[in-house]
Coordinates of C-alpha atoms in Angstrom, one line a residue:
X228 CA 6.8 30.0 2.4
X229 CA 9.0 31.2 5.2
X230 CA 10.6 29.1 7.6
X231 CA 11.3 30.3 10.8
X232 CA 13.6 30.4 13.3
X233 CA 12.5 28.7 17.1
X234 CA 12.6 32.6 18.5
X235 CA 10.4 33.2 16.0
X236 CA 8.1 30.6 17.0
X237 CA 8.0 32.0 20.0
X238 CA 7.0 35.8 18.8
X239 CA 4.7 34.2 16.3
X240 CA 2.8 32.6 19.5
X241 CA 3.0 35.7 21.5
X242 CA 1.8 38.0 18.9
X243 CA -1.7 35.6 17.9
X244 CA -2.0 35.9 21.9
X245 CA -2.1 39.8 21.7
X246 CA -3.7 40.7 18.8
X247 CA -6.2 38.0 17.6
X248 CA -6.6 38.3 21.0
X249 CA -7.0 34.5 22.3
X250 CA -6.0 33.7 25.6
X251 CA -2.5 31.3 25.3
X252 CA -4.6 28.2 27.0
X253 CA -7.5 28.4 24.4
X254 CA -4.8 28.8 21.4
X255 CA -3.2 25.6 23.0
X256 CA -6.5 23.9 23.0
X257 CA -6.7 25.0 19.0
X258 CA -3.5 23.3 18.5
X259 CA -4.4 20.2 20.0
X260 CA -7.8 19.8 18.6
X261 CA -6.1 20.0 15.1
X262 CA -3.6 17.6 16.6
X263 CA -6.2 15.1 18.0
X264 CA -8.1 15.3 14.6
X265 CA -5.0 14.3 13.0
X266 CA -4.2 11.1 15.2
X267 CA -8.0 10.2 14.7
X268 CA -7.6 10.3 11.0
X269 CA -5.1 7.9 11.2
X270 CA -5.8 5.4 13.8
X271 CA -8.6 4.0 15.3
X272 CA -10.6 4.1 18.9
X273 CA -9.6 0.4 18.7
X274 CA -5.9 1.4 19.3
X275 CA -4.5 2.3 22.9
X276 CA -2.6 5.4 23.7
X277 CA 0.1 6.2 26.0
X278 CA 1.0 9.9 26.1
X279 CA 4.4 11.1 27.5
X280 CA 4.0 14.8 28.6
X281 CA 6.3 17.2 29.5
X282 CA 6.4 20.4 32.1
X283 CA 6.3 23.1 29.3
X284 CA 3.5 24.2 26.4
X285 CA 4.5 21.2 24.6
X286 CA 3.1 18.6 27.9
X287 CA 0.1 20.9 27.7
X288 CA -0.7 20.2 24.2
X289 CA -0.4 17.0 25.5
X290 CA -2.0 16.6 28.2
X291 CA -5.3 18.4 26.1
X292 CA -4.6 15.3 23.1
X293 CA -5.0 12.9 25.7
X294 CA -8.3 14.6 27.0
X295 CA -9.7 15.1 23.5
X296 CA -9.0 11.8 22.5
X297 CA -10.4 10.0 25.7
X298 CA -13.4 12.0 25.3
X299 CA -13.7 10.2 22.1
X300 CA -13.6 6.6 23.2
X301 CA -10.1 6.1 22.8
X302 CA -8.7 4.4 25.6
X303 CA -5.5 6.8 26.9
X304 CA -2.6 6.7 29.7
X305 CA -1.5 9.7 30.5
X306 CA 2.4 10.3 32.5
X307 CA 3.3 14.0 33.1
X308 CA 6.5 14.6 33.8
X309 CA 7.3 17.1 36.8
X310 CA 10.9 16.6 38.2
X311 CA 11.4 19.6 38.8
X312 CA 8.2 20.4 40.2
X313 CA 7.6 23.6 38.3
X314 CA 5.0 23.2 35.1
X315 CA 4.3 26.0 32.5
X316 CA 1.4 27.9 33.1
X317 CA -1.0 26.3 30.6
X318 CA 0.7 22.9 31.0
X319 CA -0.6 23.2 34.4
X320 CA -4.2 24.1 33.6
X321 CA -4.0 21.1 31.1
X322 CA -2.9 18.9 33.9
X323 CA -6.3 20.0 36.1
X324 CA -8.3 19.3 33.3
X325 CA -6.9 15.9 32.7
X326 CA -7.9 15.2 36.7
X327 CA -11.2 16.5 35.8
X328 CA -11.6 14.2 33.3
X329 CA -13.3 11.0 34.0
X330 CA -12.8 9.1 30.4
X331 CA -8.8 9.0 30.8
X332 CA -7.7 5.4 32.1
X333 CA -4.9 6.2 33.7
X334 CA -2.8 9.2 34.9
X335 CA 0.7 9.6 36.5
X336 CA 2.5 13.0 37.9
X337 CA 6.2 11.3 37.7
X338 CA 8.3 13.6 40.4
X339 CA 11.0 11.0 41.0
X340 CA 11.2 7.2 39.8
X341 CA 9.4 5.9 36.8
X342 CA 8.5 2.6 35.9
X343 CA 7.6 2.6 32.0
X344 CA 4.8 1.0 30.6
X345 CA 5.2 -1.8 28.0
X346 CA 4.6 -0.1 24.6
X347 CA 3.0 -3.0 22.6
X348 CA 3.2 -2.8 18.6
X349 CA -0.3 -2.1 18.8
X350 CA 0.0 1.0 20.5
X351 CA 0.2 4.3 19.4
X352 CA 3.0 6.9 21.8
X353 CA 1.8 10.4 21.5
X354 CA 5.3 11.9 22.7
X355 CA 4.8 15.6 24.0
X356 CA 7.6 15.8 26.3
X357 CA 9.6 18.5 24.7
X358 CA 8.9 21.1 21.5
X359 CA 10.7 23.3 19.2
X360 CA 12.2 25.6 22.5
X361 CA 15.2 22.8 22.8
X362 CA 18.4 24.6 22.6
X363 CA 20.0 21.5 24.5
X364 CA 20.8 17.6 24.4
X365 CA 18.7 15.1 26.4
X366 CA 20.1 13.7 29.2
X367 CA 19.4 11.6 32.6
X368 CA 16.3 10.0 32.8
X369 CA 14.3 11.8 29.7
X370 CA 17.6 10.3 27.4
X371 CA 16.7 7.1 29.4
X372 CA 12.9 7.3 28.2
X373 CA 13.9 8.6 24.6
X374 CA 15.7 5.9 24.5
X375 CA 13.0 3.6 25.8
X376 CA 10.3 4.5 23.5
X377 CA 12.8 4.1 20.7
X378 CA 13.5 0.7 21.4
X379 CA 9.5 -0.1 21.9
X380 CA 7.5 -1.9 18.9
X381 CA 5.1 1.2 19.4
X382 CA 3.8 3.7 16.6
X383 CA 5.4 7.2 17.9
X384 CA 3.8 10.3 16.9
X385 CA 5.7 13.7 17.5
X386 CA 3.7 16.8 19.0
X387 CA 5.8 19.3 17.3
X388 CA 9.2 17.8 16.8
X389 CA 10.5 14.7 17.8
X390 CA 11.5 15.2 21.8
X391 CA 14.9 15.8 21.7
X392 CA 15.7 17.1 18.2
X393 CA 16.5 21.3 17.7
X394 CA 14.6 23.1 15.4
X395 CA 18.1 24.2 13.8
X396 CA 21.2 23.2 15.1
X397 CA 21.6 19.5 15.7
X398 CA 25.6 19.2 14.8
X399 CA 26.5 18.3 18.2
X400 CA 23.8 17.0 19.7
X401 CA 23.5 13.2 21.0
X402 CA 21.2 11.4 18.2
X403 CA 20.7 8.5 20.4
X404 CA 18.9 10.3 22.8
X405 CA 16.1 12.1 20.2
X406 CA 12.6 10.9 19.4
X407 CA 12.1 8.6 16.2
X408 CA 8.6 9.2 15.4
X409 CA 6.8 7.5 12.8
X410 CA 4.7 11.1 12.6
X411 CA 5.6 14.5 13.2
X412 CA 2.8 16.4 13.8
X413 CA 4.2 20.0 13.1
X414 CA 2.7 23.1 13.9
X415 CA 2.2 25.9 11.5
X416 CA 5.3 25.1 9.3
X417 CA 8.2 23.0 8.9
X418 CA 11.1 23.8 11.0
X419 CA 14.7 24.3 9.8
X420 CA 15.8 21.7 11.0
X421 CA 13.5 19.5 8.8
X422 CA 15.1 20.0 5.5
X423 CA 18.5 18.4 6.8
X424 CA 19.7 15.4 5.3
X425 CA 21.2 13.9 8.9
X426 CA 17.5 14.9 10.8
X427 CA 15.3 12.8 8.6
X428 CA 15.7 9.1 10.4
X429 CA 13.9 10.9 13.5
X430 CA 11.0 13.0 11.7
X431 CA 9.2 10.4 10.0
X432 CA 6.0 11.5 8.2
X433 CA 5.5 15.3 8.4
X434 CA 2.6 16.7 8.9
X435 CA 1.8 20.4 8.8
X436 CA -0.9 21.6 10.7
X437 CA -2.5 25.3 10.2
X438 CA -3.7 26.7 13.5
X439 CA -4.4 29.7 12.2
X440 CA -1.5 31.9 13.5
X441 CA -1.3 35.5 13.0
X442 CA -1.3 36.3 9.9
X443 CA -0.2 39.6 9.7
X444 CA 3.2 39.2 11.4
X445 CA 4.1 36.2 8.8
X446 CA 4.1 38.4 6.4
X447 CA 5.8 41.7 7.9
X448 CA 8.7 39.6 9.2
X449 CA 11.4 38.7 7.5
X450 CA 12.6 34.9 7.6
X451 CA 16.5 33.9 6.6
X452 CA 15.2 30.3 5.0
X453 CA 12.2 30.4 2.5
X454 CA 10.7 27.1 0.9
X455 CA 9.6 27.6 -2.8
X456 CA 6.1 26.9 -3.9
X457 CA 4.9 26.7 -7.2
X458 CA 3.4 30.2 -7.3
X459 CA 7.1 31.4 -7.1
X460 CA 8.2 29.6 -10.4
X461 CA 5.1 30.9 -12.1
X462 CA 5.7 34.6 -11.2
X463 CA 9.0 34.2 -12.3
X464 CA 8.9 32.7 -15.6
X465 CA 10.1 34.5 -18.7
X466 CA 7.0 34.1 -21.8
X467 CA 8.2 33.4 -25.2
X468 CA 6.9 36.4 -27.3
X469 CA 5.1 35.5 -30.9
X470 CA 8.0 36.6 -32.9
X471 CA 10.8 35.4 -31.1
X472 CA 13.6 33.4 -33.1
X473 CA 16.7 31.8 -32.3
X474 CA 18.8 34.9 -32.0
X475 CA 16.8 36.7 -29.5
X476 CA 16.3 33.0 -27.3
X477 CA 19.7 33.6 -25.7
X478 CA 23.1 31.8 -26.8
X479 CA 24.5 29.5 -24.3
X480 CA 28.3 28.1 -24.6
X481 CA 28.5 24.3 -22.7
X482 CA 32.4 23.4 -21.9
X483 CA 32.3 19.9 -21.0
X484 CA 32.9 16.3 -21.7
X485 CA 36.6 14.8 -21.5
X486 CA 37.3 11.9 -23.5
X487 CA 35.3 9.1 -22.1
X488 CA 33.0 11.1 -20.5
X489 CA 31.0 13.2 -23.2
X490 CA 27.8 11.5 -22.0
X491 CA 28.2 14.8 -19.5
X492 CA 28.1 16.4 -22.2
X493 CA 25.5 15.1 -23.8
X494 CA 23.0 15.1 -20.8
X495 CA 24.4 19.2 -20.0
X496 CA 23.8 20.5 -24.2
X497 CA 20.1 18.5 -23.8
X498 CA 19.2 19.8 -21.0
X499 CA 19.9 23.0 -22.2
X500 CA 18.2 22.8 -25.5
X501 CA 15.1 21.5 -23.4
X502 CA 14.8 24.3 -21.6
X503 CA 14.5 27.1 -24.0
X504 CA 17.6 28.2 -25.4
X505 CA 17.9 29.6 -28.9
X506 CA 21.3 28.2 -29.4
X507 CA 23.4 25.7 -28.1
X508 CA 27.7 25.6 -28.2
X509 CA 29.4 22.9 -26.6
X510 CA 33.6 23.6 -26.6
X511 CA 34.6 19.7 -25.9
X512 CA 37.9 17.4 -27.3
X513 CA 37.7 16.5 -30.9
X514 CA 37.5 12.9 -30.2
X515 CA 34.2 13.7 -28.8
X516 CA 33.1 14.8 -32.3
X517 CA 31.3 11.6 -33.9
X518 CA 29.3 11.0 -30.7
X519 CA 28.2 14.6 -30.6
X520 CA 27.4 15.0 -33.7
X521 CA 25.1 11.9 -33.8
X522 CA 23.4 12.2 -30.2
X523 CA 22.9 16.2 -30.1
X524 CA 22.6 17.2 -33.8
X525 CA 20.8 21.1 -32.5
X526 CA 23.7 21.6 -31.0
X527 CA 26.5 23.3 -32.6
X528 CA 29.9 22.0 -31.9
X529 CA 33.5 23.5 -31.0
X530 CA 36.3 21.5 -30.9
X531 CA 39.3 21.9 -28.7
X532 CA 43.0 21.1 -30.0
X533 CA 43.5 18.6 -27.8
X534 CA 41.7 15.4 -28.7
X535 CA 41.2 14.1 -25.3
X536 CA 40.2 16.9 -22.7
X537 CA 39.8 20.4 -22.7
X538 CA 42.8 22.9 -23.1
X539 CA 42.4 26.1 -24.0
X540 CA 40.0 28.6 -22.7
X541 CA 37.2 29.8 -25.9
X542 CA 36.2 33.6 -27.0
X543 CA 32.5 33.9 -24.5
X544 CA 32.0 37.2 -25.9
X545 CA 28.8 36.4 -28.0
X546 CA 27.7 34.2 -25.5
X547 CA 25.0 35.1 -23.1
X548 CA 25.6 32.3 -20.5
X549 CA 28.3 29.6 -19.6
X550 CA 28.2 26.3 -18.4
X551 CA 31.3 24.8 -17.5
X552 CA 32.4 21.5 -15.4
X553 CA 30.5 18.3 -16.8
X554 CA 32.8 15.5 -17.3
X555 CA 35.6 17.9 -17.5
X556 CA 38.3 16.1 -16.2
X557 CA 41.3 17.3 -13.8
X558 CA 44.6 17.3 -15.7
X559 CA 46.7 20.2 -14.7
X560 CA 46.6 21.5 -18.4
X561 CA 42.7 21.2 -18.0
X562 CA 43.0 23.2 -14.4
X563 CA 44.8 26.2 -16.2
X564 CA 42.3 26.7 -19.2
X565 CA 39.0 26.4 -16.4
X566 CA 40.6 29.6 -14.2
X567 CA 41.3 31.2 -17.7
X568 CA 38.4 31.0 -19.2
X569 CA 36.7 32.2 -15.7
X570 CA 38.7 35.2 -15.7
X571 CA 37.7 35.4 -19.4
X572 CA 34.2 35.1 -19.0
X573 CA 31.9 38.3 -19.7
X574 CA 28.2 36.7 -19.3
X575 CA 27.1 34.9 -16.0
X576 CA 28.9 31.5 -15.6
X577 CA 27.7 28.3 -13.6
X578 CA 30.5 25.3 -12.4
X579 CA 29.9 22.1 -11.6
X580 CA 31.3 18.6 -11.3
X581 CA 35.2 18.9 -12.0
X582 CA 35.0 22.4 -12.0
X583 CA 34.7 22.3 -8.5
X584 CA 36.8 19.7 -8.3
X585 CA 39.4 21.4 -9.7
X586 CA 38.5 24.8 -7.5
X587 CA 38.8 22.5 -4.5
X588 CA 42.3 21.4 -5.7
X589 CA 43.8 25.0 -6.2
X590 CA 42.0 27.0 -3.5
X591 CA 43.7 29.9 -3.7
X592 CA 41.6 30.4 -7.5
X593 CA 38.7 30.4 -5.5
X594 CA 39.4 34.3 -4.6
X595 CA 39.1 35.0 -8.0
X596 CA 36.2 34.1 -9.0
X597 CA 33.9 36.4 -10.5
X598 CA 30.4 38.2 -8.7
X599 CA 27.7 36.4 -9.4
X600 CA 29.2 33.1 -10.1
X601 CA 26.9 29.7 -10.1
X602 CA 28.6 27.0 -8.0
X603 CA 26.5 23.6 -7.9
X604 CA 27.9 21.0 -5.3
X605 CA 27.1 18.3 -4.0
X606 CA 27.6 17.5 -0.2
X607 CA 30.8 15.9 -0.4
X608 CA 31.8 18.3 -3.0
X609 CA 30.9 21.2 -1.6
X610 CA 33.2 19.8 1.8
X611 CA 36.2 19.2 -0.9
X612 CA 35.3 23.1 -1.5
X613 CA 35.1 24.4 2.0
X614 CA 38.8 22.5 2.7
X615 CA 37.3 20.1 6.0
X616 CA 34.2 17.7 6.0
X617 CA 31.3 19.0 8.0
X618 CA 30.1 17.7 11.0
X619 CA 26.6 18.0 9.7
X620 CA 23.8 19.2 7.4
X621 CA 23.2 22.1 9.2
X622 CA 26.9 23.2 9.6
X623 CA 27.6 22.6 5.9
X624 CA 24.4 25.1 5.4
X625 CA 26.0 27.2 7.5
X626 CA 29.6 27.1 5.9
X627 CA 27.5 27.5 1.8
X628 CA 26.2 30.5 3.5
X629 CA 29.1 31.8 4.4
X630 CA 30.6 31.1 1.4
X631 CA 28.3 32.7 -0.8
X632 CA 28.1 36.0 0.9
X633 CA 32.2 36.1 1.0
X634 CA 32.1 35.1 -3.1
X635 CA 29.3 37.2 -4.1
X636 CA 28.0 33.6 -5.3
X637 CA 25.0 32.0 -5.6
X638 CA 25.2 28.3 -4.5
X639 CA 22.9 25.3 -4.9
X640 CA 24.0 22.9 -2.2
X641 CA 22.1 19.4 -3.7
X642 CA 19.8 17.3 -2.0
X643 CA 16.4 16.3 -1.2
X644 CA 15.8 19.7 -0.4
X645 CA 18.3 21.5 -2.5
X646 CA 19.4 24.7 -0.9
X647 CA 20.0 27.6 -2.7
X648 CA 22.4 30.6 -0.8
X649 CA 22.6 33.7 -2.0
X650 CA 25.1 36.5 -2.0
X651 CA 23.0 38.4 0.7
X652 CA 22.6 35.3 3.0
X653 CA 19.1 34.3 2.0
X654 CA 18.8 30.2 2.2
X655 CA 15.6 29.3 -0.3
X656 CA 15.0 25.3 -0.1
X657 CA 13.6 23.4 -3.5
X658 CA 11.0 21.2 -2.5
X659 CA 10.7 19.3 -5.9
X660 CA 13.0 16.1 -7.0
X661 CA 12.9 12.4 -5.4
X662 CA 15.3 9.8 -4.4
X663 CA 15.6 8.0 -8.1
X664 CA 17.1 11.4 -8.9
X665 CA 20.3 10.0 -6.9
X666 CA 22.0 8.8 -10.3
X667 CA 25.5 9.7 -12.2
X668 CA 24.3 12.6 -14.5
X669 CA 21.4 14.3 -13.0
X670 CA 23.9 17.2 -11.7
X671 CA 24.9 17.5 -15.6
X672 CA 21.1 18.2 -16.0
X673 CA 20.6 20.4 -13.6
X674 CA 23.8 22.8 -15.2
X675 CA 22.3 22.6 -18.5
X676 CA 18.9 23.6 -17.2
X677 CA 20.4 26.9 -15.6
X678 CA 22.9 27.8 -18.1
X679 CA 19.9 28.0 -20.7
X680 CA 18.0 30.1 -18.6
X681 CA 20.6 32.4 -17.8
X682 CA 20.9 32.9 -21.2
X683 CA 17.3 33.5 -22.3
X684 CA 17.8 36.3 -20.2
X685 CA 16.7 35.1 -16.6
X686 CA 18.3 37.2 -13.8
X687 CA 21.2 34.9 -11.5
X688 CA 18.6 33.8 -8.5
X689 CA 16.1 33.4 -10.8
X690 CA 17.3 30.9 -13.0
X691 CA 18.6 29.6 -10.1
X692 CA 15.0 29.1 -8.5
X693 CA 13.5 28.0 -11.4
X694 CA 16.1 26.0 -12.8
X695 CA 16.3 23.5 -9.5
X696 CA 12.7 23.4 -9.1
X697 CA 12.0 22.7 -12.9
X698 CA 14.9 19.7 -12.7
X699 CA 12.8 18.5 -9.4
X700 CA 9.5 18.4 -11.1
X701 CA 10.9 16.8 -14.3
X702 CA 12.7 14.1 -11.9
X703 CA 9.0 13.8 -10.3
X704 CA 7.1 13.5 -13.6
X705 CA 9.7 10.7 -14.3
X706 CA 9.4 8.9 -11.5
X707 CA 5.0 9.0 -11.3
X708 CA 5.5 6.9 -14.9
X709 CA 8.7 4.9 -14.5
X710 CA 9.2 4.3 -10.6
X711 CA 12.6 5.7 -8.7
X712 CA 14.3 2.3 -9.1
X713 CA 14.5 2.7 -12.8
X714 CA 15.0 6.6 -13.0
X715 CA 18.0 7.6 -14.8
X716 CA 19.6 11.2 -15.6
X717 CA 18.2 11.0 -19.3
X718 CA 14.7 10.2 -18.3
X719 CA 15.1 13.9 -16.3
X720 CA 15.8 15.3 -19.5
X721 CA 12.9 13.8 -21.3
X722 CA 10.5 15.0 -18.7
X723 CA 11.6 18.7 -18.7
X724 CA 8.7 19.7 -21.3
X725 CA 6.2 18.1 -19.4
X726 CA 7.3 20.2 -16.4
X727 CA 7.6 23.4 -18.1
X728 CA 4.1 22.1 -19.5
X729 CA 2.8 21.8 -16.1
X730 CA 3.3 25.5 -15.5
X731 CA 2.6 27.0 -18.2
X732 CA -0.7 29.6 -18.1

């Protein structure tokens, strides 16, 4: 599914106007009988309703909520905001229609001073005042009634987006003076901005409603951010043929687990096996040999000199994929064997954990990485990477963007919405995986999950997409019988045949 940008919002709206054709009023009055149908769904005629409007397209979907839902028996206040004195076109033709209306309890054109209303907690706030064409912070007396509202016992639901938040670009905006809906009523798709970790205490619910935009210019333009759905993990999955056997399954090397930390170990090599792998080689210290041995017998074991950590870079030559960084540990020794084997490394290669950590220690290694690499941080790892902490979700996005088109790298940057960036600046979003996922281990997971289907023979962004998306669905499965609270890395590994179940024909 694509996301789009707020310009091409705009062009989306435009181009339904010209070639459904509708007229823009009667597309607005779509929108907001989708939008009124929603409230109604929710809450009752019994419930009073104060709408905040404002003087562009978003005030006229509005302004036509207010007069749908009076005409329904709700009992609605209406207060338009003109300062300026200069409405939109259809916001204005909204605002006639609201006079014409004789169901609507109150209504207020507010040119100058406002006296608020007191929002009780039993009323609902349909806030309309501004949409997704926001390109600047709230200030004066809209930051005054954001800031209002917020402070009010009152259910808030969002027209849109929450009055006051951008639809991409929220690093330097002033959070205390955006929206905190309880709903956000979104039209046609989620909006950048709605992925991002540090936007999510002002969205509330989400709820997407289709108003039947043009068709036809979704799919001929091209969008920078794309949010998986299932059908794209189907189309992409790799069929085990009839006479398959171990040898043609793909051979996948795992270098990981220091001493006192093989359970990284342990979590990465089961992962892997779980997700379809022929063969399994984990390179770890020999003291991790007994606990190996015992708790992942299908996998074959290498042992480095070095009893307590990893030392020397191994052979990869007949190994289709790598997986290196789990529990790895930082010694300097440690440092000098990860780069080798790197530059060593013939098949495609994903890093995690103390990989990175140890990339983020000696950046000037980071140059020679090779194409194609795997790189899977998390947010305060990937700022470790990136050499300064970033002053937001959507910078760091930003900066993983960068990065991965400068690398030739693919890069998962782990969340809620775990973003994959690709070498050619795509962004594709994961929308699978839950907050019990938030536990010591599930990043050793997700590694062993891609490094297996790398080598089974998945291409780079596949595995990537399939790989995050299969590790959020396990984590979900989990979660539906066990709860969150409970949820721990191994239970993600348990699950993984029950996701690749799930999808399979």
């Amino acid at each position: 599914m694509k996301i789009f940008t707020s310009a091409q919002i705009h062009e989306l709206d435009k181009y339904t106007i010209t070639h459904e054709p509708i007229k823009s009023i009667d597309l607005m009055e779509r929108a907001s009988k989708a939008i009124t149908e929603a409230i109604m769904s929710r809450w009752t005629t019994m419930t009073p309703v104060v709408v905040f409007a404002g003087p562009g397209n978003n005030g006229g979907d509005a302004l036509a909520v207010a007069r749908m839902l009076a005409n329904q028996g709700y009992n609605v206040s209406v207060y338009l905001f003109n300062i300026s004195g200069k409405l939109s076109d259809d916001c204005a033709a909204n605002r006639q229609r609201v006079h014409d209306c004789k169901r609507i309890k109150g209504f207020m054109e507010v040119t100058t001073k406002f006296d608020p209303p007191e929002l009780s907690a039993d009323t609902l706030v349909v806030d309309g005042l501004f949409g997704s064409g926001i390109n600047k912070p709230l200030a004066g007396g809209f930051a005054a009634l954001v800031k209002y509202i917020n402070q009010c016992p009152a259910k808030v639901v969002s027209i849109d987006m929450p009055s006051g938040l951008m639809t991409e670009d929220n690093s330097y905006n002033v959070r205390a003076n955006i929206i905190k809906a309880d709903l956000t009523l979104t039209l046609h798709g989620k909006k950048l901005s709605m992925f991002l970790a540090d936007c999510q205490e002002f969205l509330g619910e989400i709820q997407v409603l289709d108003i039947r935009l043009s068709r036809e210019y979704v799919n001929k333009t091209e969008a920078a951010y794309t949010l998986l759905e299932e059908s794209d993990i189907r189309s992409r999955l790799l069929h085990r043929d009839d006479f398959a056997h171990k040898g043609s399954m793909g051979n996948a090397l795992l270098i990981a687990g220091s001493y006192g930390m093989s359970g990284a170990a342990i979590l990465a090599s089961r992962a892997c096996l779980r997700s379809g792998v022929g063969k399994v080689t984990v390179h770890t210290p020999r003291k991790n040999y007994g606990i190996m041995q015992v708790s992942v017998p299908e996998a074959v074991l290498h042992m480095d000199h070095e009893e307590t950590y990893f030392s020397e870079s191994v052979d990869s030559d007949d190994f289709d994929a790598l997986g290196i960084g789990p529990g790895l540990g930082q010694q300097e020794n440690t440092a000098i064997a990860f780069i080798t084997q790197l530059k060593r490394a013939q098949c495609p290669v994903v890093v995690d954990a103390d990989g990175l950590n140890i990339l983020a220690n000696h950046r000037a290694w980071i140059t020679q990485l090779p194409k194609g690499i795997i790189l899977t941080p998390h947010p305060k790892e990937f700022d470790r990477l990136s050499s300064s902490p970033s002053n937001g979700s959507y910078e760091r996005l930003h900066r993983a963007q960068e990065m991965a088109q400068s690398l030739h790298a693919y890069i998962i940057l782990k969340g809620h919405y775990s973003a994959l960036c690709m070498p050619n600046g795509h962004v594709v979003f994961n929308p699978t995986g839950n907050s019990g996922m938030a536990t010591a281990g599930s990043g050793d997971v997700l590694t062993g999950i891609i490094t297996a289907l790398l080598a089974r023979g998945y291409r780079r962004a596949d595995a990537c997409v399939v790989g995050m998306y299969m590790h959020g669905l396990a984590g979900d499965l989990a979660a539906k019988d066990l709860g969150k609270e409970s949820l721990v890395a191994g239970d993600i590994v348990r699950y993984l045949p029950k996701a690749f179940l799930s999808l399979a024909d």
